Structure formats: structure tokens, C-alpha cells
Amino acid sequence: MEWKNLNDETPIGMERVLVCDTYFREVRILVYNDYDECWDTEDGDDYYCNLDRCQYWMSLPQYID
């Protein structure tokens, strides 16, 4: 898996993805909100931050049973 730059490719709307949070300098799971053009909390319910704060993202790995 490789990090993707938000300027080059965006997640599908309301997709849960891993992001690099530059403010807290950690990796988080957030939801890409294409309608409001922001990152929402992991449950997709509330605004978390502007898109430019988490410029790099990647899809979540698939669960293996």
C-alpha cells in the first residue's frame, strides 16, 4: 500500500481511509466528505478538519477471515 496525494487522487465520497494528520503528526482513520469538501470523523458524522490538513491518504486494508 502506498500513500496517495489528495491533489492527484481523491477517495470515493464518504469512504473511510487512513490519513496523515499533519497537525497531530499521526495516522488516523477519517471519512472523505466530498460534498462539504472536508474530512469527517471516523464514523462520518461530524466535521474533523479541512482537506489540506491531511494531504496524504490510503485505502484501508481488507479484513481477512
PDB file of C-alpha atoms in Angstrom:
ATOM      1  CA  MET A   1       0.000   0.000   0.000  1.00  0.00           C
ATOM      2  CA  GLU A   2       1.242   3.452  -0.839  1.00  0.00           C
ATOM      3  CA  TRP A   3       0.244   6.921   0.272  1.00  0.00           C
ATOM      4  CA  LYS A   4      -1.713   8.929  -2.288  1.00  0.00           C
ATOM      5  CA  ASN A   5      -1.605  12.703  -2.572  1.00  0.00           C
ATOM      6  CA  LEU A   6      -5.044  14.301  -2.365  1.00  0.00           C
ATOM      7  CA  ASN A   7      -4.050  16.633  -5.210  1.00  0.00           C
ATOM      8  CA  ASP A   8      -3.525  13.634  -7.507  1.00  0.00           C
ATOM      9  CA  GLU A   9      -6.358  11.350  -6.428  1.00  0.00           C
ATOM     10  CA  THR A  10      -9.288  11.593  -4.031  1.00  0.00           C
ATOM     11  CA  PRO A  11     -11.130   8.819  -2.190  1.00  0.00           C
ATOM     12  CA  ILE A  12     -14.675   7.901  -3.105  1.00  0.00           C
ATOM     13  CA  GLY A  13     -17.198  10.153  -1.350  1.00  0.00           C
ATOM     14  CA  MET A  14     -17.853   9.100   2.268  1.00  0.00           C
ATOM     15  CA  GLU A  15     -15.082   6.468   2.097  1.00  0.00           C
ATOM     16  CA  ARG A  16     -13.220   5.635   5.338  1.00  0.00           C
ATOM     17  CA  VAL A  17      -9.473   5.896   4.723  1.00  0.00           C
ATOM     18  CA  LEU A  18      -6.153   6.245   6.548  1.00  0.00           C
ATOM     19  CA  VAL A  19      -4.785   9.789   6.524  1.00  0.00           C
ATOM     20  CA  CYS A  20      -1.620  11.521   7.707  1.00  0.00           C
ATOM     21  CA  ASP A  21      -2.779  14.205  10.138  1.00  0.00           C
ATOM     22  CA  THR A  22      -0.106  16.910   9.902  1.00  0.00           C
ATOM     23  CA  TYR A  23      -1.339  18.781  12.979  1.00  0.00           C
ATOM     24  CA  PHE A  24      -1.104  15.852  15.409  1.00  0.00           C
ATOM     25  CA  ARG A  25       1.623  14.096  13.350  1.00  0.00           C
ATOM     26  CA  GLU A  26      -0.149  10.742  13.397  1.00  0.00           C
ATOM     27  CA  VAL A  27      -2.131   8.388  11.210  1.00  0.00           C
ATOM     28  CA  ARG A  28      -5.914   8.422  11.659  1.00  0.00           C
ATOM     29  CA  ILE A  29      -8.973   6.833  10.101  1.00  0.00           C
ATOM     30  CA  LEU A  30     -11.217   9.556   8.697  1.00  0.00           C
ATOM     31  CA  VAL A  31     -14.083   9.823   6.213  1.00  0.00           C
ATOM     32  CA  TYR A  32     -13.663  11.790   2.985  1.00  0.00           C
ATOM     33  CA  ASN A  33     -16.633  14.166   2.694  1.00  0.00           C
ATOM     34  CA  ASP A  34     -16.767  15.188  -0.963  1.00  0.00           C
ATOM     35  CA  TYR A  35     -19.972  17.190  -0.519  1.00  0.00           C
ATOM     36  CA  ASP A  36     -18.622  19.598   2.125  1.00  0.00           C
ATOM     37  CA  GLU A  37     -15.005  19.174   0.942  1.00  0.00           C
ATOM     38  CA  CYS A  38     -13.565  18.233   4.333  1.00  0.00           C
ATOM     39  CA  TRP A  39     -12.540  15.270   6.468  1.00  0.00           C
ATOM     40  CA  ASP A  40     -15.181  13.909   8.826  1.00  0.00           C
ATOM     41  CA  THR A  41     -14.657  11.834  11.959  1.00  0.00           C
ATOM     42  CA  GLU A  42     -14.174   8.092  11.672  1.00  0.00           C
ATOM     43  CA  ASP A  43     -17.926   7.443  11.935  1.00  0.00           C
ATOM     44  CA  GLY A  44     -18.619  10.013   9.191  1.00  0.00           C
ATOM     45  CA  ASP A  45     -20.910  12.006  11.465  1.00  0.00           C
ATOM     46  CA  ASP A  46     -19.010  15.194  12.341  1.00  0.00           C
ATOM     47  CA  TYR A  47     -16.541  17.604  10.750  1.00  0.00           C
ATOM     48  CA  TYR A  48     -12.934  16.809  11.726  1.00  0.00           C
ATOM     49  CA  CYS A  49     -10.743  19.175   9.665  1.00  0.00           C
ATOM     50  CA  ASN A  50     -10.139  20.828   6.300  1.00  0.00           C
ATOM     51  CA  LEU A  51      -8.771  18.711   3.471  1.00  0.00           C
ATOM     52  CA  ASP A  52      -5.393  20.488   3.354  1.00  0.00           C
ATOM     53  CA  ARG A  53      -4.514  19.318   6.878  1.00  0.00           C
ATOM     54  CA  CYS A  54      -4.481  15.652   5.755  1.00  0.00           C
ATOM     55  CA  GLN A  55      -2.961  15.757   2.284  1.00  0.00           C
ATOM     56  CA  TYR A  56      -1.906  12.082   2.141  1.00  0.00           C
ATOM     57  CA  TRP A  57      -4.270   9.127   2.349  1.00  0.00           C
ATOM     58  CA  MET A  58      -4.604   5.430   1.543  1.00  0.00           C
ATOM     59  CA  SER A  59      -7.417   2.923   1.417  1.00  0.00           C
ATOM     60  CA  LEU A  60      -7.981   0.733   4.450  1.00  0.00           C
ATOM     61  CA  PRO A  61      -6.660  -2.829   4.130  1.00  0.00           C
ATOM     62  CA  GLN A  62      -9.244  -5.531   3.593  1.00  0.00           C
ATOM     63  CA  TYR A  63     -10.259  -7.702   6.537  1.00  0.00           C
ATOM     64  CA  ILE A  64      -9.083 -11.323   6.220  1.00  0.00           C
ATOM     65  CA  ASP A  65     -11.157 -14.004   7.896  1.00  0.00           C
TER      66      ASP A  65
END
